[in-house]
Amino acid sequence: MKKLKIRMKAGQRYKKVTRGLHNSGFRGEIRLFEEMKGRTSIKIGGPADIFIIPASGNDLKKLLEYLSQQNIPYHILGRGTNILVSDQGVRGLVIQVGRASAEITFNGNQVMAEAGVALARLARLAGERGLSGLEFGAGIPGTVGGAVIMNAGCQGEDISCIIKRVRTFHPDAGVKDWAPEDCRFGYRSSRFRKDGGIVLEAEFELRRDRPLLIKKRMDDILARRKAVLPLEYPSAGSIFKNPPGDFAGRLIDAVGLKGKRAGGAQISEKHANVIINLGSARATEVEELIALAREKVKEMFGVELELEIEIWS
Ligand SMILES: Cc1cc2nc3c(=O)[nH]c(=O)nc-3n(C[C@H](O)[C@H](O)[C@H](O)COP(=O)(O)OP(=O)(O)OC[C@H]3O[C@@H](n4cnc5c(N)ncnc54)[C@H](O)[C@@H]3O)c2cc1C
């Protein structure tokens, strides 16, 4: 009853925001109290107060302009494959940059993709056109926007190897194009992860190769990933970054935590740097395993494990 009353009060408050959005010309979808467990790959998370799905890339841009003018804060979500949302959910606005922001334009060896394009789809489409360089993205389940923010990669390659230009929106500076050397890409990081830039689109410089050879490389990558990752369970991929010269998974395995459970969450038996949801895991249970892994690894190896995933509350 108390929860319902709080929600009704919040609902009144949020009506004002949604009215403002509609009046600003926003054409996309606005949902109240959207369960984030349906919006994240690990299938965990309570409600987002206001969940917004823009209708197009242009709609997203206008929405961001409106929110900065009004000084309204927000979270940006791609496909939710690198996020753990708390069981209480997220207060305020969550904007999903997804399917509606998904234009792709090929031009010679270059391809421009809007932020909501799935990286794996882009890799496949480029490969079919005989464009090589995105093979590493074939098994990464996020969006182009999320991949740029995170400088996503695998097996020694990442977004920084092929990026030509990034277009962002910054609340204080509007729309801006960035050359690769200005993006400050690092291991699972970019300047935008720190400065709050919203990725609107990215352009990649690829190389010509035979489609069959590209497909073979992608198939090999996918097969290797299937062999070592627990892809049959919901997860957020690697929980921790690899410390310099080592692997987080090796350290967690070495302290004996492979297979360790907390309620419905488990440190995967297949890959110790992945926590899987066995069906009804709560965020607190995942956090319990995260804290345990950190504590034991610090105790035994003196290594501080740094989170790769983000925790939203
Ligand atoms: C099974 C599995 C395997 C994985 N394997 C890999 C791997 O091999 N290599 C790897 O690097 N990662 C891997 N990941 C992690 C994840 O897929 C990547 O980090 C991905 O790039 C996140 O993209 P996303 O769209 O899901 O972003 P989200 O998880 O939705 O968001 C991640 C961060 O990016 C921000 N963000 C998203 N879109 C935008 C945007 N347009 N503008 C500004 N900020 C934005 C969010 O606010 C958040 O801070 C894996 C995940 C899973 C579940």
XYZ file of N, CA, C and O and ligand atoms in Angstrom, residues 41-42 60 75-83 97 115-116 119 136 139-154 188 192-193 196-200 225 229-231 233 235-238 308 310 312, ligand 1:
265
model
N 20.968 -7.470 -20.126
C 21.292 -8.844 -20.536
C 21.378 -9.794 -19.346
O 21.178 -10.996 -19.499
N 21.617 -9.262 -18.142
C 21.704 -10.149 -16.969
C 20.309 -10.376 -16.349
O 20.137 -11.166 -15.433
N 16.232 11.733 -30.845
C 17.161 11.621 -29.711
C 17.895 12.942 -29.514
O 17.999 13.451 -28.390
N 20.044 8.909 -17.569
C 21.002 7.829 -17.872
C 20.800 7.435 -19.324
O 19.664 7.421 -19.806
N 21.898 7.056 -19.989
C 21.774 6.541 -21.355
C 22.002 5.033 -21.331
O 22.961 4.546 -20.739
N 21.088 4.327 -21.973
C 21.186 2.872 -22.053
C 21.330 2.456 -23.505
O 20.632 2.980 -24.381
N 22.254 1.508 -23.749
C 22.320 0.904 -25.082
C 21.478 -0.357 -25.034
O 20.258 -0.302 -24.891
N 22.168 -1.522 -25.088
C 21.430 -2.782 -24.953
C 21.509 -3.330 -23.530
O 21.115 -4.472 -23.283
N 22.101 -2.575 -22.630
C 22.150 -3.006 -21.229
C 22.988 -4.258 -21.020
O 22.683 -5.071 -20.141
N 24.075 -4.422 -21.798
C 24.877 -5.643 -21.684
C 26.113 -5.463 -20.811
O 26.910 -6.385 -20.673
N 26.254 -4.260 -20.232
C 27.421 -4.021 -19.373
C 26.988 -3.348 -18.074
O 27.750 -2.604 -17.473
N 25.748 -3.639 -17.667
C 25.161 -2.885 -16.558
C 24.482 -3.824 -15.568
O 23.818 -4.784 -15.968
N 18.935 4.182 -26.278
C 19.344 4.465 -27.656
C 19.368 3.116 -28.366
O 20.283 2.342 -28.207
N 24.207 5.319 -33.195
C 24.584 4.719 -31.909
C 23.790 3.469 -31.543
O 24.281 2.593 -30.839
N 22.550 3.364 -32.021
C 21.717 2.228 -31.611
C 21.923 0.955 -32.412
O 21.329 -0.082 -32.104
N 26.337 -3.880 -32.620
C 27.704 -4.018 -33.152
C 27.853 -5.317 -33.951
O 28.478 -5.334 -35.017
N 36.044 -8.672 -34.711
C 36.101 -8.847 -33.248
C 34.762 -8.534 -32.585
O 34.456 -8.986 -31.492
N 30.764 -11.081 -31.698
C 30.156 -11.732 -30.534
C 29.914 -10.775 -29.375
O 29.585 -11.211 -28.274
N 30.096 -9.474 -29.607
C 29.888 -8.500 -28.518
C 28.448 -8.004 -28.622
O 28.060 -7.434 -29.647
N 27.644 -8.237 -27.581
C 26.197 -8.055 -27.743
C 25.652 -6.625 -27.601
O 24.443 -6.445 -27.618
N 26.511 -5.600 -27.508
C 26.012 -4.237 -27.280
C 25.783 -3.443 -28.551
O 25.868 -3.956 -29.673
N 25.518 -2.148 -28.371
C 25.304 -1.222 -29.486
C 26.625 -0.557 -29.893
O 27.618 -0.614 -29.149
N 26.597 0.130 -31.018
C 27.759 0.911 -31.448
C 28.079 1.989 -30.404
O 29.240 2.199 -30.036
N 27.043 2.654 -29.878
C 27.252 3.702 -28.864
C 27.945 3.142 -27.633
O 28.943 3.701 -27.156
N 27.429 2.029 -27.125
C 28.015 1.389 -25.939
C 29.443 0.936 -26.219
O 30.322 1.041 -25.366
N 29.675 0.451 -27.443
C 31.005 -0.053 -27.801
C 32.023 1.090 -27.865
O 33.175 0.927 -27.455
N 31.592 2.260 -28.358
C 32.512 3.407 -28.420
C 32.829 3.880 -26.998
O 33.993 4.103 -26.641
N 31.781 4.022 -26.184
C 31.979 4.473 -24.803
C 32.971 3.580 -24.067
O 33.866 4.037 -23.369
N 32.791 2.262 -24.263
C 33.581 1.277 -23.515
C 34.894 0.929 -24.214
O 35.685 0.177 -23.691
N 35.068 1.412 -25.464
C 36.143 0.898 -26.321
C 36.134 -0.631 -26.263
O 37.127 -1.286 -25.927
N 34.971 -1.180 -26.614
C 34.767 -2.631 -26.530
C 35.721 -3.351 -27.476
O 36.118 -2.813 -28.520
N 36.073 -4.564 -27.109
C 36.965 -5.336 -27.962
C 37.148 -6.735 -27.452
O 36.639 -7.103 -26.388
N 37.866 -7.523 -28.249
C 38.273 -8.841 -27.769
C 39.445 -9.332 -28.606
O 39.651 -8.871 -29.730
N 38.999 -0.527 -22.197
C 37.573 -0.410 -21.830
C 37.239 0.999 -21.327
O 36.474 1.164 -20.367
N 34.590 9.807 -23.425
C 33.141 10.020 -23.282
C 32.585 9.289 -22.058
O 31.546 9.642 -21.539
N 33.280 8.228 -21.641
C 32.829 7.502 -20.448
C 32.957 8.416 -19.230
O 32.233 8.272 -18.267
N 30.738 12.471 -20.005
C 29.282 12.527 -20.157
C 28.814 12.754 -21.586
O 27.648 13.068 -21.818
N 29.708 12.573 -22.567
C 29.311 12.721 -23.968
C 28.375 11.600 -24.389
O 28.582 10.451 -24.009
N 27.344 11.942 -25.144
C 26.415 10.932 -25.651
C 26.815 10.637 -27.087
O 26.901 11.551 -27.921
N 27.065 9.381 -27.406
C 27.454 9.022 -28.772
C 26.197 8.993 -29.638
O 25.216 8.305 -29.315
N 26.234 9.781 -30.729
C 25.098 9.792 -31.663
C 25.383 8.871 -32.844
O 24.493 8.182 -33.336
N 34.378 -18.137 -28.449
C 33.622 -17.500 -27.361
C 32.619 -18.471 -26.759
O 32.432 -18.529 -25.552
N 32.739 -18.990 -22.805
C 31.812 -18.116 -22.065
C 30.479 -18.835 -21.800
O 30.011 -19.602 -22.648
N 29.859 -18.550 -20.656
C 28.576 -19.205 -20.344
C 27.413 -18.513 -21.056
O 26.542 -17.914 -20.416
N 27.406 -18.576 -22.379
C 26.428 -17.805 -23.155
C 25.006 -18.340 -22.993
O 24.041 -17.690 -23.391
N 23.482 -18.625 -20.248
C 22.836 -17.959 -19.100
C 22.870 -16.442 -19.272
O 23.807 -15.910 -19.865
N 23.886 -12.813 -18.403
C 25.038 -12.259 -17.682
C 25.298 -10.846 -18.204
O 24.635 -10.387 -19.134
N 26.297 -10.199 -17.614
C 26.714 -8.882 -18.111
C 28.120 -8.981 -18.675
O 28.864 -8.001 -18.698
N 28.527 -10.173 -19.120
C 29.881 -10.363 -19.639
C 30.900 -10.281 -18.514
O 30.587 -10.588 -17.345
N 32.102 -9.828 -18.828
C 33.156 -9.757 -17.806
C 32.787 -8.747 -16.728
O 32.450 -7.609 -17.036
N 34.492 -3.744 -14.510
C 34.287 -3.380 -15.919
C 32.817 -2.973 -16.104
O 32.509 -2.039 -16.838
N 29.035 -1.481 -15.040
C 28.573 -0.329 -14.243
C 27.417 -0.775 -13.364
O 26.598 -1.586 -13.791
N 24.086 0.592 -11.547
C 23.152 1.729 -11.534
C 22.181 1.582 -10.375
O 21.633 0.509 -10.156
C 27.776 -12.338 -22.983
C 28.529 -11.034 -23.049
C 29.771 -10.995 -23.650
C 30.485 -9.778 -23.713
N 31.702 -9.759 -24.321
C 32.389 -8.598 -24.409
C 33.661 -8.552 -25.069
O 34.165 -9.537 -25.601
N 34.312 -7.352 -25.109
C 33.798 -6.223 -24.558
O 34.420 -5.172 -24.641
N 32.596 -6.244 -23.921
C 31.878 -7.387 -23.843
N 30.660 -7.408 -23.213
C 30.172 -6.175 -22.536
C 29.274 -5.275 -23.399
O 28.627 -5.998 -24.435
C 30.058 -4.129 -24.006
O 30.635 -3.317 -23.001
C 29.165 -3.233 -24.881
O 29.978 -2.346 -25.588
C 28.111 -2.455 -24.093
O 27.180 -1.932 -25.034
P 25.669 -1.638 -24.626
O 25.012 -1.003 -25.786
O 25.021 -2.866 -24.102
O 25.884 -0.599 -23.469
P 25.126 -0.530 -22.070
O 25.466 -1.737 -21.275
O 23.707 -0.227 -22.272
O 25.859 0.735 -21.442
C 27.229 0.658 -21.065
C 27.735 2.082 -20.808
O 27.716 2.806 -22.035
C 26.865 3.936 -21.915
N 26.230 4.127 -23.214
C 25.583 3.223 -23.980
N 25.228 3.781 -25.154
C 25.641 5.068 -25.113
C 25.590 6.154 -26.005
N 25.028 6.082 -27.212
N 26.139 7.338 -25.625
C 26.703 7.463 -24.400
N 26.782 6.470 -23.509
C 26.265 5.279 -23.868
C 25.920 3.639 -20.783
O 25.419 4.822 -20.198
C 26.840 2.879 -19.869
O 27.646 3.813 -19.210
C 29.923 -8.601 -23.146
C 28.665 -8.658 -22.541
C 27.963 -9.858 -22.492
C 26.607 -9.882 -21.860
